[in-house]
Coordinates of C-alpha atoms and ligand atoms in Angstrom, one line a residue:
X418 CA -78.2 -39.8 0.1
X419 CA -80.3 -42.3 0.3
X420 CA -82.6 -42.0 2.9
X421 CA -86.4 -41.9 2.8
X422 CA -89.2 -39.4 3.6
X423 CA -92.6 -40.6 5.0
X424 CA -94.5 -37.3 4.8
X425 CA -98.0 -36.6 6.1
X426 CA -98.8 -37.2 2.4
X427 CA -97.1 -40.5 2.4
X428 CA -98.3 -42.2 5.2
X429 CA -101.4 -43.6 3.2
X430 CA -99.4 -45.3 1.5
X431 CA -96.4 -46.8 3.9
X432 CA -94.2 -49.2 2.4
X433 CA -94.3 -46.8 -1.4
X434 CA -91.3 -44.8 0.1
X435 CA -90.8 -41.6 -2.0
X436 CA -86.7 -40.7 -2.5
X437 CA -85.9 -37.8 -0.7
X438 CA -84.4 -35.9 -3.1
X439 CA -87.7 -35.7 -5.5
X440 CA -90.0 -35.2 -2.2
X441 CA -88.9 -33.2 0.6
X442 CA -89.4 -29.9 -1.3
X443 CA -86.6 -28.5 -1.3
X444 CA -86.8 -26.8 -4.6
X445 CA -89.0 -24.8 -3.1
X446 CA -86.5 -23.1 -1.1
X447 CA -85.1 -20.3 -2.8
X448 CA -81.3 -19.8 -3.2
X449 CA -80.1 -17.2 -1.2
X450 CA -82.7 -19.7 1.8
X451 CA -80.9 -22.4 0.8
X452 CA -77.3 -20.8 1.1
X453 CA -78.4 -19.7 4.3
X454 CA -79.5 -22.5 5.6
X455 CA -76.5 -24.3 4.5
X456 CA -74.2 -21.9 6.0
X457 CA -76.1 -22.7 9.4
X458 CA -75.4 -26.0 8.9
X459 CA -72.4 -25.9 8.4
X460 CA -71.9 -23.9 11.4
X461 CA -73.7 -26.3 13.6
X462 CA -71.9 -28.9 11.8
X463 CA -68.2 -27.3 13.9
X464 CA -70.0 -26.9 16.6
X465 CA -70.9 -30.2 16.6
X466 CA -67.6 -31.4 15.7
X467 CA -65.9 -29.7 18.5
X468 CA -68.2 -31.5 21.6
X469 CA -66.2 -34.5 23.0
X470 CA -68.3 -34.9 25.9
X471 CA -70.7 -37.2 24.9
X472 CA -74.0 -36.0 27.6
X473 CA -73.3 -32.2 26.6
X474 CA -73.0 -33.1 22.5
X475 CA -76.5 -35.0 22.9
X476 CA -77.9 -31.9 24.5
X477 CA -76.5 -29.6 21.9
X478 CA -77.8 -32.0 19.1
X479 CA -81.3 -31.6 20.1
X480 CA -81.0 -27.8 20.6
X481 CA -79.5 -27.1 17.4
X482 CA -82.3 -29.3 15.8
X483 CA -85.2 -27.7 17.4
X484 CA -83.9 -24.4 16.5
X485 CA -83.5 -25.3 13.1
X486 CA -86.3 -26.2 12.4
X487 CA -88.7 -24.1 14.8
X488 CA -89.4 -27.6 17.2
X489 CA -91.2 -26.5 20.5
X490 CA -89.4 -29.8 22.0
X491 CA -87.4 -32.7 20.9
X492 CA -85.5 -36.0 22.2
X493 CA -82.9 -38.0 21.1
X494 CA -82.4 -41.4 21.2
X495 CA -79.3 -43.7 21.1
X496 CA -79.3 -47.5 19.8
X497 CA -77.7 -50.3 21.5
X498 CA -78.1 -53.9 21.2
X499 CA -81.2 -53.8 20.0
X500 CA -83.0 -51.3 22.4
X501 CA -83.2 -47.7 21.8
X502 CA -81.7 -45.9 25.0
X503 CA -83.5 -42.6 25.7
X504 CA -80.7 -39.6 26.4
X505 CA -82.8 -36.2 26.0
X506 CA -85.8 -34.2 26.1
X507 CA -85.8 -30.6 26.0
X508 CA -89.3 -29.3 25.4
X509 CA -90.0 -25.0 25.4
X510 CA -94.1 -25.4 27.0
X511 CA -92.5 -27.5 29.6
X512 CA -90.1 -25.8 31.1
X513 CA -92.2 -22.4 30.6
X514 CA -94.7 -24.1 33.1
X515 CA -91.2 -23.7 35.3
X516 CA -91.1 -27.0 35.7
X517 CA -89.5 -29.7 34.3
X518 CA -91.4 -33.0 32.9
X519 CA -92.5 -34.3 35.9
X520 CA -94.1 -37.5 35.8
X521 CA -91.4 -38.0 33.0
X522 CA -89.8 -41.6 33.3
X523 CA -87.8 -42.3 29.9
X524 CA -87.2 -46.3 29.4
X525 CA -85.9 -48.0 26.2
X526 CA -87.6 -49.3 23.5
X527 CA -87.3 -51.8 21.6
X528 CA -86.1 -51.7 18.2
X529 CA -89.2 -52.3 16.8
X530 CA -91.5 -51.0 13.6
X531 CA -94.5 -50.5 16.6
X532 CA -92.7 -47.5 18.0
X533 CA -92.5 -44.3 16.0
X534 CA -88.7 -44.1 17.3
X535 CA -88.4 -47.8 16.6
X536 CA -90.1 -47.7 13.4
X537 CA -87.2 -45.1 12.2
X538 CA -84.5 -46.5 13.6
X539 CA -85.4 -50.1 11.9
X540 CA -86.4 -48.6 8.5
X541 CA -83.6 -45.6 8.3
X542 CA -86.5 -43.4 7.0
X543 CA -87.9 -39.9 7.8
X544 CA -91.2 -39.9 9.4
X545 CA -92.8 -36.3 9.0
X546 CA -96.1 -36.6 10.6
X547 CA -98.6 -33.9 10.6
X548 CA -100.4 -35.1 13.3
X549 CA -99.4 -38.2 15.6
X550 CA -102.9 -38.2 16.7
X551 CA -104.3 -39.3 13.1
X552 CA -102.3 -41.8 12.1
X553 CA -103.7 -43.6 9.1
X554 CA -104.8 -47.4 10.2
X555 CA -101.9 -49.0 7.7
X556 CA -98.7 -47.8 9.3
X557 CA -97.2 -50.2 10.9
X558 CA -96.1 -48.1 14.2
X559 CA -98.2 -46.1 16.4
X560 CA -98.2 -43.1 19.1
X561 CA -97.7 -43.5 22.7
X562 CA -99.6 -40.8 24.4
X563 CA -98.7 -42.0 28.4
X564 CA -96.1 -38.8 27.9
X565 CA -98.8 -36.2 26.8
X566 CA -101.4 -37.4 29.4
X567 CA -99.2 -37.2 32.3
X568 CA -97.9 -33.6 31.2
X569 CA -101.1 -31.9 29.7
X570 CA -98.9 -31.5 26.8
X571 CA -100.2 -32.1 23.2
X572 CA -98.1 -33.4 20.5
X573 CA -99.6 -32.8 17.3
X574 CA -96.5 -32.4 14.7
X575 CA -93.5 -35.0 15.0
X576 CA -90.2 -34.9 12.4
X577 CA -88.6 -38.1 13.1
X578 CA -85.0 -38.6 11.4
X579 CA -82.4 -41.6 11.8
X580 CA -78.8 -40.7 12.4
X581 CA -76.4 -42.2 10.8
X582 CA -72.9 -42.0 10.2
X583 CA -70.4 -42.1 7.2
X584 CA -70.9 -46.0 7.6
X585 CA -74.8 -46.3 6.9
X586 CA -74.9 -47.4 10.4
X587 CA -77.8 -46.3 12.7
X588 CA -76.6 -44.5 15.5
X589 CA -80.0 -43.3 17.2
X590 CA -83.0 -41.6 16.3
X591 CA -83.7 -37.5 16.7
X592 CA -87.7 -36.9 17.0
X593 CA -88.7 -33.1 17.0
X594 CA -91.8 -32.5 18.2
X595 CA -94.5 -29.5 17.2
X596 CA -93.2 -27.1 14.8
X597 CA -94.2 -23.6 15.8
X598 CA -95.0 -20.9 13.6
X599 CA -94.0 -17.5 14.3
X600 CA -97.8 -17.0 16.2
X601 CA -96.7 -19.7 18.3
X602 CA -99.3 -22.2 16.6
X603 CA -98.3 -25.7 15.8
X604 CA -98.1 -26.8 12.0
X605 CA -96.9 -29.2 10.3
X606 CA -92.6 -29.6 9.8
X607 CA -92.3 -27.9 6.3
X608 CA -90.6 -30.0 3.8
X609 CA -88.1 -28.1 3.1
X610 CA -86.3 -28.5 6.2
X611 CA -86.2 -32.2 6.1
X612 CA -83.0 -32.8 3.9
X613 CA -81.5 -30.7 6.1
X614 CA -82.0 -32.2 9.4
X615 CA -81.1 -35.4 7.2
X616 CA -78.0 -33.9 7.0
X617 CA -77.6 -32.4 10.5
X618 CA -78.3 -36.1 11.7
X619 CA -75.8 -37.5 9.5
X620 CA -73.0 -34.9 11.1
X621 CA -74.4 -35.4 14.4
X622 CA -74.0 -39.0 13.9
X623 CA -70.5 -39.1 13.1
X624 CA -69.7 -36.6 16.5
X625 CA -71.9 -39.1 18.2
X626 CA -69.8 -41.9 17.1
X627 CA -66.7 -39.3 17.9
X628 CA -67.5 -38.6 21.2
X629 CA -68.5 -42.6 21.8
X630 CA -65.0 -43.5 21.1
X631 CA -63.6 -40.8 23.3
X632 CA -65.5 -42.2 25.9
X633 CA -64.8 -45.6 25.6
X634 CA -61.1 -44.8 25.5
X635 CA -61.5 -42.8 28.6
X636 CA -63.7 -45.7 30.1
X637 CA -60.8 -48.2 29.7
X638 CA -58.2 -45.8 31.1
X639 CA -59.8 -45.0 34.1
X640 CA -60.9 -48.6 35.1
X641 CA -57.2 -49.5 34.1
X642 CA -56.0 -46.9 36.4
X643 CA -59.0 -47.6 39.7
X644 CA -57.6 -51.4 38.8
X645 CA -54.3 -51.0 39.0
X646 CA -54.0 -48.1 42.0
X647 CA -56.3 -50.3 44.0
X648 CA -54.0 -53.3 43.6
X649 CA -50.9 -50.6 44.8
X650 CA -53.2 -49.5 47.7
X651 CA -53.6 -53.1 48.2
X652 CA -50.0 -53.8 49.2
X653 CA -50.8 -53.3 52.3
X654 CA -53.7 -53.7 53.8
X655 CA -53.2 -50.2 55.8
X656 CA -53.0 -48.2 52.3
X657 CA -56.3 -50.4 50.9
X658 CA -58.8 -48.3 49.2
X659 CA -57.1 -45.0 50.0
X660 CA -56.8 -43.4 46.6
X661 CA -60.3 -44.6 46.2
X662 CA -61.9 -42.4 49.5
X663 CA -59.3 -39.6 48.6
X664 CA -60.9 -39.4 45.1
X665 CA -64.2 -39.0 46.9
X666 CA -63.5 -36.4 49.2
X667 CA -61.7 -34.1 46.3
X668 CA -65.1 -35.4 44.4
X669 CA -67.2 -34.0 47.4
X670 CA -65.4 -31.0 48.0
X671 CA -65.1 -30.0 44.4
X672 CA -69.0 -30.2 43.8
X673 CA -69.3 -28.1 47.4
X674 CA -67.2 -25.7 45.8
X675 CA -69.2 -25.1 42.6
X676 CA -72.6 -24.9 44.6
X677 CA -71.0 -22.6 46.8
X678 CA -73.3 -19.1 46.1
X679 CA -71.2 -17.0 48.6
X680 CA -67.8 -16.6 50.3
X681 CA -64.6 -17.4 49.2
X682 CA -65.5 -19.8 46.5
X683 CA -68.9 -17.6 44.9
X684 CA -66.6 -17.0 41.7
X685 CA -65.0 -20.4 41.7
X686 CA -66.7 -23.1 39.3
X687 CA -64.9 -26.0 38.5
X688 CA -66.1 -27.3 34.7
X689 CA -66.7 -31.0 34.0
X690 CA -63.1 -31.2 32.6
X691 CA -61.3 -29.6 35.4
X692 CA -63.2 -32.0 37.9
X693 CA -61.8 -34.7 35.8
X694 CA -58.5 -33.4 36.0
X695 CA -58.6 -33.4 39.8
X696 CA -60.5 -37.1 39.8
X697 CA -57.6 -38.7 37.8
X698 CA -54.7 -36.9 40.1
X699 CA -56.7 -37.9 43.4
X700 CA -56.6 -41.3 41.8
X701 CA -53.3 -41.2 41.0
X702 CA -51.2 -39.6 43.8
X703 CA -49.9 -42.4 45.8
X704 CA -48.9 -44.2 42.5
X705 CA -45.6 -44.1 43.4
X706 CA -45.8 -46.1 46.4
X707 CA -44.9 -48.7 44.0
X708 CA -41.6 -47.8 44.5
X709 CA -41.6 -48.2 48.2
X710 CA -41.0 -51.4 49.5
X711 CA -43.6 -53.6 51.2
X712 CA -41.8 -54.2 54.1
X713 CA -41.5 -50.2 54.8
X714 CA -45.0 -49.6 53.6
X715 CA -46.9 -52.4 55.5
X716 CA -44.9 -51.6 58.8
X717 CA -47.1 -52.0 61.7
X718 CA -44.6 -51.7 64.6
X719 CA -41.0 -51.1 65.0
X720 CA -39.6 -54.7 64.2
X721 CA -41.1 -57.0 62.1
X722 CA -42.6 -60.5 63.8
X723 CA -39.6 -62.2 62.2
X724 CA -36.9 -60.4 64.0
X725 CA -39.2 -60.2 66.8
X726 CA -38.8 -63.8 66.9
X727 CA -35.3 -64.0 66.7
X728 CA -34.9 -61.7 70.2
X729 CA -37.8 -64.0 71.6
X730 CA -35.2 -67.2 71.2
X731 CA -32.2 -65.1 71.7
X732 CA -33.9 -63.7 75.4
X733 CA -34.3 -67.3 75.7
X734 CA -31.0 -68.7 75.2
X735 CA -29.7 -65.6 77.4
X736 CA -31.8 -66.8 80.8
X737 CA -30.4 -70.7 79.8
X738 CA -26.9 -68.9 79.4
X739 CA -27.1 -67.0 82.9
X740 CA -28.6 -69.7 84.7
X741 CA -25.3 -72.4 83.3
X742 CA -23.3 -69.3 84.1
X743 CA -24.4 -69.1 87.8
X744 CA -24.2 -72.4 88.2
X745 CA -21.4 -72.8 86.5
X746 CA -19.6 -70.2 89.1
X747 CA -20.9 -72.0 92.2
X748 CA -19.8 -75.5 91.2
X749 CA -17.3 -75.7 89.2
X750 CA -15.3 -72.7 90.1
X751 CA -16.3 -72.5 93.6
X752 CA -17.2 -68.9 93.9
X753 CA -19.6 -67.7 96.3
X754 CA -21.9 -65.1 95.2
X755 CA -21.4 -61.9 97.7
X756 CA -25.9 -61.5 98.2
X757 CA -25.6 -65.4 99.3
X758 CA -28.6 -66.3 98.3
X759 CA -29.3 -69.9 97.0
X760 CA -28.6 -70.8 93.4
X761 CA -31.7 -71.4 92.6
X762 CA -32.6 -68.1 94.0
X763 CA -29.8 -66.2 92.0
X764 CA -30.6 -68.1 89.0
X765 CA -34.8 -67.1 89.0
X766 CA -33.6 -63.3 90.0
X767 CA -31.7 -63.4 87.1
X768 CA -34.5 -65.0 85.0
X769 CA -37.0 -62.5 86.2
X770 CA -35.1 -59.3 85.0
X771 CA -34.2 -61.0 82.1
X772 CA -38.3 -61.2 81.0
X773 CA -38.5 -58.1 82.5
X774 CA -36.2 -56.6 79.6
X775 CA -37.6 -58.7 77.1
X776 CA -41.5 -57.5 77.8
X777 CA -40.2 -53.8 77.9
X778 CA -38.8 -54.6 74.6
X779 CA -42.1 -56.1 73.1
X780 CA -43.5 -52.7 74.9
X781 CA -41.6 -50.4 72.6
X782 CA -41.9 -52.5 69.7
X783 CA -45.7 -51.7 69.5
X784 CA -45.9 -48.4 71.2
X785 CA -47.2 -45.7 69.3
X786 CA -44.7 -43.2 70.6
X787 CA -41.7 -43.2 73.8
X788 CA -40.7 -40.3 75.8
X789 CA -36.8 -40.0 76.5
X790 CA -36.8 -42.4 79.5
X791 CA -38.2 -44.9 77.9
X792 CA -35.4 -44.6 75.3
X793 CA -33.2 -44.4 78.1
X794 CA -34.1 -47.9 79.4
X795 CA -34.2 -49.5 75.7
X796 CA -30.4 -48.2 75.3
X797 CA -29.6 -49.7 78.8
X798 CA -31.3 -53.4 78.0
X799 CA -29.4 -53.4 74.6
X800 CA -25.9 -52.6 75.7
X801 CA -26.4 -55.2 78.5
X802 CA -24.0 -58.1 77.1
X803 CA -23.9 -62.4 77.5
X804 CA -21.6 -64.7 76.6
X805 CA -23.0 -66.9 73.7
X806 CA -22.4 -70.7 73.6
X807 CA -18.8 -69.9 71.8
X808 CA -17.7 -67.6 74.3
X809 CA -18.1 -64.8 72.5
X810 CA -19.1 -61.2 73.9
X811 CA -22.7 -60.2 72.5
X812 CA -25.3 -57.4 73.7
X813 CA -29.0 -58.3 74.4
X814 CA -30.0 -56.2 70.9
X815 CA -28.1 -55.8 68.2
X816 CA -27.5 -51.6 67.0
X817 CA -29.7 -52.0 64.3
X818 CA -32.4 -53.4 66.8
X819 CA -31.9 -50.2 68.8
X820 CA -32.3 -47.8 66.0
X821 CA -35.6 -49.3 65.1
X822 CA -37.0 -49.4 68.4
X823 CA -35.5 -46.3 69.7
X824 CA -37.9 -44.3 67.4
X825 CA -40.3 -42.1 69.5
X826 CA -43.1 -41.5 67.5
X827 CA -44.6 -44.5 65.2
X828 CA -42.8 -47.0 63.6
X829 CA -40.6 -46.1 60.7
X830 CA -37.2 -45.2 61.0
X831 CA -35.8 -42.0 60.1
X832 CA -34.3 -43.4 56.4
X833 CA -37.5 -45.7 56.2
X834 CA -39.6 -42.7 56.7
X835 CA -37.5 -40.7 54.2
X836 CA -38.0 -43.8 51.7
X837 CA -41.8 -43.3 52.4
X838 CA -41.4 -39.8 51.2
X839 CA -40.1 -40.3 48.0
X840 CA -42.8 -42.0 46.7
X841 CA -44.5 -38.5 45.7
X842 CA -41.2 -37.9 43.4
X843 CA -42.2 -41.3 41.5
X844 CA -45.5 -40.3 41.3
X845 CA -44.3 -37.1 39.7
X846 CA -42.4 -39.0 37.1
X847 CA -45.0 -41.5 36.6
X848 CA -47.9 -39.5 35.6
X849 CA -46.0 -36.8 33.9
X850 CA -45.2 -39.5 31.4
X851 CA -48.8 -40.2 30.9
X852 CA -50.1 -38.7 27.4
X853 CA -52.7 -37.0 29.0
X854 CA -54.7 -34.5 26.8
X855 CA -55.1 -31.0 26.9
X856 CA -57.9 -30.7 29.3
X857 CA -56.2 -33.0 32.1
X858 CA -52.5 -31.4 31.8
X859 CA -52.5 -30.4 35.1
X860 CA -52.8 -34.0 36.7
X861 CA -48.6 -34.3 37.3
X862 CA -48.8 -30.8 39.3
X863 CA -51.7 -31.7 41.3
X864 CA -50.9 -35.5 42.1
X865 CA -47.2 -34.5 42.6
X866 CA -47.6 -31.7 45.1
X867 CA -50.3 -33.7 47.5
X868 CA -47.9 -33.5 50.1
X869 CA -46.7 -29.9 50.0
X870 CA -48.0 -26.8 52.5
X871 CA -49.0 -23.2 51.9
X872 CA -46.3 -22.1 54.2
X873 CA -43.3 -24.2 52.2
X874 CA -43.0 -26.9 54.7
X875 CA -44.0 -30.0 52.6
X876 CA -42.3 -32.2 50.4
X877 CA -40.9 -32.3 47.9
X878 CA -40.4 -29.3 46.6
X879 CA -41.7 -26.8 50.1
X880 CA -43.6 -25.2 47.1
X881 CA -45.7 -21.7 49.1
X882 CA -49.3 -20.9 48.6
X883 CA -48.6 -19.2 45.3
X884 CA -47.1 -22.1 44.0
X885 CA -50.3 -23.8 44.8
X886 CA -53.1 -24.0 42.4
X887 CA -56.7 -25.0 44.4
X888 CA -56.9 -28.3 43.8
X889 CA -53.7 -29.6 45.1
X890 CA -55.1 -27.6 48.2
X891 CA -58.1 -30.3 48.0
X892 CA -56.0 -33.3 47.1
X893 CA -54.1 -32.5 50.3
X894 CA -57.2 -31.7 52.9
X895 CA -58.9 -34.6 51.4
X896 CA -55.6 -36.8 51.8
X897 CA -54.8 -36.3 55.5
X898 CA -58.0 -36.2 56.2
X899 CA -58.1 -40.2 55.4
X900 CA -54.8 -41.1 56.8
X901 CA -55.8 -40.1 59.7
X902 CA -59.2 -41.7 59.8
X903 CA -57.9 -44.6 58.3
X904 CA -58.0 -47.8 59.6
X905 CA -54.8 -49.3 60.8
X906 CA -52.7 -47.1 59.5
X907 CA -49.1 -48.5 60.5
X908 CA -47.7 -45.3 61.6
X909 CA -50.4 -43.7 63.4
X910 CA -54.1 -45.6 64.5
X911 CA -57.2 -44.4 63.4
X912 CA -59.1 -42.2 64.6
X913 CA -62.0 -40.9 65.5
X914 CA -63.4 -38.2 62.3
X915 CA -63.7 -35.8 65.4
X916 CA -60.5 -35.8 66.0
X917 CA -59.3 -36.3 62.7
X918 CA -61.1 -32.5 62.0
X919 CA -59.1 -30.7 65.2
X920 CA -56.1 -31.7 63.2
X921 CA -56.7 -30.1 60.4
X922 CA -57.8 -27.0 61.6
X923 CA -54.8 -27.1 63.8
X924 CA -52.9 -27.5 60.0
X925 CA -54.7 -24.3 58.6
X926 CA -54.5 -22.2 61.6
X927 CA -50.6 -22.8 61.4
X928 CA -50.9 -22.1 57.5
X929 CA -49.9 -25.2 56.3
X930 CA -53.1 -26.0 54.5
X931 CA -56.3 -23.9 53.2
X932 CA -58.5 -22.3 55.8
X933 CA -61.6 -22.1 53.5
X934 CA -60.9 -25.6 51.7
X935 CA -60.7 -27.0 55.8
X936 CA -63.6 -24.8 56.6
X937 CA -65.9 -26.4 54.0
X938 CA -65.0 -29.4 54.0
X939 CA -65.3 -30.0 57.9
X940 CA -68.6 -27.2 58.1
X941 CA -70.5 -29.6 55.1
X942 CA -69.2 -32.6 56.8
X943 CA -68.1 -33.6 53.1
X944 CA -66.3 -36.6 54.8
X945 CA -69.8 -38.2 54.7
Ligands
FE2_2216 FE1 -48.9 -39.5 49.5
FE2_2217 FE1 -52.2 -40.5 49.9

């Protein structure tokens, strides 16, 4: 190892770095200290090695330091571009005073030899400083006391170590503060602990870099997957920035759930990975709409505007056709009609019923829902025939015209609908194919039963409560919750959040979805 120790002895003389091996002491450890201290390092060292969450890692780093070597606090900075980014402070005196490091605002510094931080992390060398407050007038770096002031704390001893990994790279610095002896008076670090924290920064470093790369990864996915669902969502503009609110409700909920300190969810705690798990299925579980055309999902009413069109021009033709027709039967074959009224008052009698079908039709093409007689009428208007310019036989709607307008409630048809459905199937197979880790195994089950109910009347699979693990429960509060509040939603309209909650109360009290998940999520008005 090559790193350096700046003792209390050694600062006089700054810039004559003394190698560690020949000045940190250690010989005077004895050997079954030493193997003892090894063997906690080595144990820290798997403990360390077994953190992949990078916040929690940082935490343990400082603890494990501070315990080491008998620090009353510590911090931990991490390096990048330049600046040194603070990430910890755990301080014993503090948090005795129950209260913890008020007035405390942590802002980078710069890499720089005028920090103590800074001056480690540009040299790579241990600082062990007997007192910060007596710092001879040659070192370069010096001591910030705005921390101490606004804390009534005194720092008196400081250990200052770079970490760095198997690359000589500096990752951050570690600073332990006060060593306390077992009279709880503060003394100097003792020597003999400063290869070792060397070495305990050198293993941190390498989880730090670890944990770094996990995170990246995991950065990349999930903006690849909020990037790519919100361009799916995006298809239509009634499904835009669904996944996105449904991931915040399940978000909401989940938290509510953990801070919950009585009822039904006092024992339930959801950990960080487990909220991750539901995150990414929330995100995920309309995925395979991709498989559902646009035409079926962006379907605001019953007939789209181009065959709406097309029985616009049609309607037309049909009043020019009836009004040939009339005449055609008063001139040319002489007929009389039986009401004798004038032809121009036959032709504009037909003409006027004529509109009057064709604005019932528009009617029904943008109704929400139809009640029987309104069916009734449609199926009367389309079997109503002309003759086209040809001669030809032909009704006023076509069947397939019928069966999209004859449908009572929305606008999909019954096989559109059904195609609708499937999409929680492709979501399924989507992200079970995903080579999700360990801790987020559960994202397939979760995303792919969004759309089942406790009492087994969902889809796909009418899964029952048991079958249901508590965050699908979520997924599916949190999902209805914002298809019904959603704005323009082609099958149903918005609407208002008041209503939207007498809904799903209505869906619990009838079993179909979770009473307490409802309860809390309407009672906290998590929707918010
Ligand atoms: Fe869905
Ligand atoms: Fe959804």
């Amino acid at each position: 190892m090559d790193a350096q120790v700046e003792t209390a002895d050694t600062q006089k003389s700054v810039g004559h770095d003394v190698p560690y091996a020949t000045a940190n002491g250690l010989e005077a450890l004895s050997g079954a200290e030493l193997r003892k201290q090894v063997e906690k390092l080595n144990q820290i060292g798997i403990a360390l090695s077994s953190e992949t969450n990078l916040e929690r890692l940082l935490g343990l780093i400082v603890h494990e330091a501070r315990t080491f070597t008998g620090a009353d606090a510590g911090s931990l900075y991490i390096l990048d571009r330049g600046m040194l980014y603070f990430h910890v402070t755990q301080n014993d005196t503090l948090r005795g005073r129950a209260h913890s490091l008020p007035g405390f605002k942590p802002y980078p510094l710069p890499l720089s030899e005028e920090s103590i931080a800074g001056y480690v992390g540009c040299t790579a060398k241990i600082l062990n400083i007997e007192n910060v407050y007596n710092l001879p007038k040659t070192v370069p770096y010096h001591f910030n006391p705005d921390f101490d002031l606004r804390n009534d704390y005194v720092t008196r001893s400081m250990l200052v170590v770079p970490m760095k990994d198997q690359g000589e790279e500096i990752l951050g610095v570690l600073q332990l503060i006060n060593a306390m002896d077992k009279a709880g008076a503060v003394v100097p670090f003792q020597k003999s602990v400063e290869h070792l924290v060397m070495s305990l920064a050198s293993q941190a470093a390498v989880a730090i870099r670890n944990a770094k790369l996990i995170s990246d990864i995991k950065a990349v996915f999930e903006s690849l997957i909020r990037y790519s669902i919100s361009a799916i969502d995006a298809r239509s503009p009634h499904t835009a920035g669904h996944s996105k609110r449904v991931a915040n409700h399940c978000q909401a909920i989940a938290r509510a759930i953990n801070d919950e300190t009585s009822g039904p969810f006092q024992d339930i705690s959801f950990t960080t990975e487990q909220m991750e798990e539901l995150i990414y299925a929330a995100w995920l579980h309309d995925i395979g709409k991709i498989g559902v055309p646009e035409r079926i999902l962006d379907k605001g009413h019953k007939l789209s505007d181009e065959t709406m069109a097309t029985i616009a021009t049609r309607f037309e033709l049909i009043k020019a056709l009836s009004a040939v027709s009339i005449w055609k039967r008063k001139l040319v074959e002489n007929k009389n009609e039986p009401w004798g009224d004038t032809i121009e008052e036959q032709v504009e009698i037909e003409r006027k019923e004529i509109e009057k079908d064709f604005v019932f039709v528009k009617k029904v093409n943008r109704a929400q829902s139809l009640s029987r007689e309104d069916v009734t009428t449609l199926r009367a208007i389309g079997s109503k025939t002309y003759k086209d310019l040809e001669g030809d036989v032909r009704p006023f709607l076509t069947d397939q015209e019928i069966e999209s307008l004859s449908v009572r409630k929305g606008s999909l048809t019954k096989k559109e609908y059904m195609k609708v459905q499937t999409h929680v199937e492709h979501t399924y197979n989507i992200v079970k194919n995903v080579p999700f880790t360990k801790s987020l195994k559960n994202v397939p089950l979760f995303a792919g039963s969004h759309h089942e109910f406790l009492d087994g009347t969902g889809y796909p699979r009418g899964l029952k409560s048991d079958e249901l693990p508590l965050q699908s429960r979520i997924l599916a509060v949190a999902d209805i919750f914002d298809a019904l509040t959603a704005l323009d939603r082609p099958y149903r309209s918005a609407m208002p959040v008041s209503k939207a909650c007498k809904i799903l109360k209505a869906h619990a009290k009838a079993g179909r979805l979770d009473q307490d998940v409802v309860n809390l999520f309407i009672d906290k008005e998590l929707y918010k």
